[in-house]
Amino acid sequence: VERLDGMTRERFLRDIYPRRKPVVLTGMELGPCTTKWTVDYLSQAEGSKEVKIHVSTVPQMDFLSKNFVYRTLPFDVFVRRAAEVNHQEYFLSEDEKYYLRSVGEDARKDVADITKQFPVLAKDVQIPEYFEKEQFFSSVFRISSAGLQLWTHYDVMDNFLIQVTGKKRVVLYSPRDAPYLYLSGTKSEVLDVDNPDMKKYPLFVKAKRYQCFLEAGDVLFIPALWFHNVISEEFGVALNVFWKHLPAESYDKTDTYGNKDPMAASRAIQILDRALKTLEELPEEYRDFYARRMVLRIQEKAYRNDYG
């Protein structure tokens, strides 16, 4: 993944954004957070308000098999625990991993917004506003234990992953490679992208891997629909900013996470499911023949051949 230094808003919007490829922006003005957010400062800045966290006994978290539990801790206690490798106090095991993904006041109705959930910390951050104010969707505050790996998934909105402290490795795959990623909804079943089970996932080898390492102060632009898999190489704090680049009415109003498919896509998939159900009225050889014709029609109507 390309690294570009000192990118202005104008240049980003003119030269980078239209390409719809991930890029790491370095040397951005992010405010005092990159030096100020030590474990001590974080734990006293927002005090002991309760936060809901993921707790896992294994480094690779899997959203599909749910190999983690949700627990609640005071924020200051959580920060200190997430920063240690071995814990005196723990829920499941003394080397358990922690992950906070901030949510709105009511996670079903409200989006995450750092200015509302973490107002003291929000004052330390200057979010790169490379989009219009009314396009803003959410700002998601994230804290991870060292070694934690998040499942591969896509989001339906463009976003900046701002690495405030610590280091991350991010592996990305193009939307074009969706057929090789063994999807279940927005998530890939392939958890271990470094040593995949090739018996179980033989097509995965065809997916082209893009990779970058984020240091404190780096900002990764992740275009909508690009798959990403993130490892926190150290304890670290990050902030994701999502914005709407489609017209506002394209998005599902009940989506607070930025990962529900656009309304038109959801309707199209429902129509396709109904069409496939209708084909079941025919014997197998007819079903097979007309399904192949449908695939051809989808290919000629909807596939793009003009990007890498």
PDB file of C-alpha atoms in Angstrom, residues 54-63 65-69 87 92-99 145-151 191:
ATOM      1  CA  HIS A  54     -14.720  -7.821  23.875  1.00  0.00           C
ATOM      2  CA  VAL A  55     -12.633 -10.291  25.897  1.00  0.00           C
ATOM      3  CA  SER A  56     -10.906 -13.196  24.150  1.00  0.00           C
ATOM      4  CA  THR A  57      -8.573 -15.974  25.324  1.00  0.00           C
ATOM      5  CA  VAL A  58      -7.098 -16.274  21.808  1.00  0.00           C
ATOM      6  CA  PRO A  59      -5.475 -13.536  19.695  1.00  0.00           C
ATOM      7  CA  GLN A  60      -7.592 -14.168  16.571  1.00  0.00           C
ATOM      8  CA  MET A  61     -11.092 -12.906  17.258  1.00  0.00           C
ATOM      9  CA  ASP A  62     -13.825 -14.523  15.167  1.00  0.00           C
ATOM     10  CA  PHE A  63     -17.137 -12.723  14.833  1.00  0.00           C
ATOM     11  CA  SER A  65     -18.071 -18.334  15.758  1.00  0.00           C
ATOM     12  CA  LYS A  66     -18.139 -15.664  18.523  1.00  0.00           C
ATOM     13  CA  ASN A  67     -14.987 -16.903  20.265  1.00  0.00           C
ATOM     14  CA  PHE A  68     -15.098 -13.969  22.684  1.00  0.00           C
ATOM     15  CA  VAL A  69     -17.373 -12.669  25.418  1.00  0.00           C
ATOM     16  CA  HIS A  87      -3.320  -9.867  34.327  1.00  0.00           C
ATOM     17  CA  LEU A  92     -11.303 -15.884  31.433  1.00  0.00           C
ATOM     18  CA  SER A  93      -7.525 -16.320  31.535  1.00  0.00           C
ATOM     19  CA  GLU A  94      -4.513 -14.380  32.779  1.00  0.00           C
ATOM     20  CA  ASP A  95      -3.293 -13.670  29.220  1.00  0.00           C
ATOM     21  CA  GLU A  96      -6.712 -12.720  27.795  1.00  0.00           C
ATOM     22  CA  LYS A  97      -6.935  -9.976  25.142  1.00  0.00           C
ATOM     23  CA  TYR A  98      -9.183  -6.910  25.240  1.00  0.00           C
ATOM     24  CA  TYR A  99     -10.804  -4.865  22.532  1.00  0.00           C
ATOM     25  CA  SER A 145      -4.384  -5.359  23.503  1.00  0.00           C
ATOM     26  CA  ALA A 146      -1.049  -6.243  21.888  1.00  0.00           C
ATOM     27  CA  GLY A 147      -1.359  -9.196  19.501  1.00  0.00           C
ATOM     28  CA  LEU A 148      -5.115  -8.928  18.959  1.00  0.00           C
ATOM     29  CA  GLN A 149      -6.290  -9.738  15.417  1.00  0.00           C
ATOM     30  CA  LEU A 150      -9.719  -8.711  14.104  1.00  0.00           C
ATOM     31  CA  TRP A 151     -11.686 -10.737  11.572  1.00  0.00           C
ATOM     32  CA  LEU A 191      -9.435 -15.763   9.925  1.00  0.00           C
TER      33      LEU A 191
END
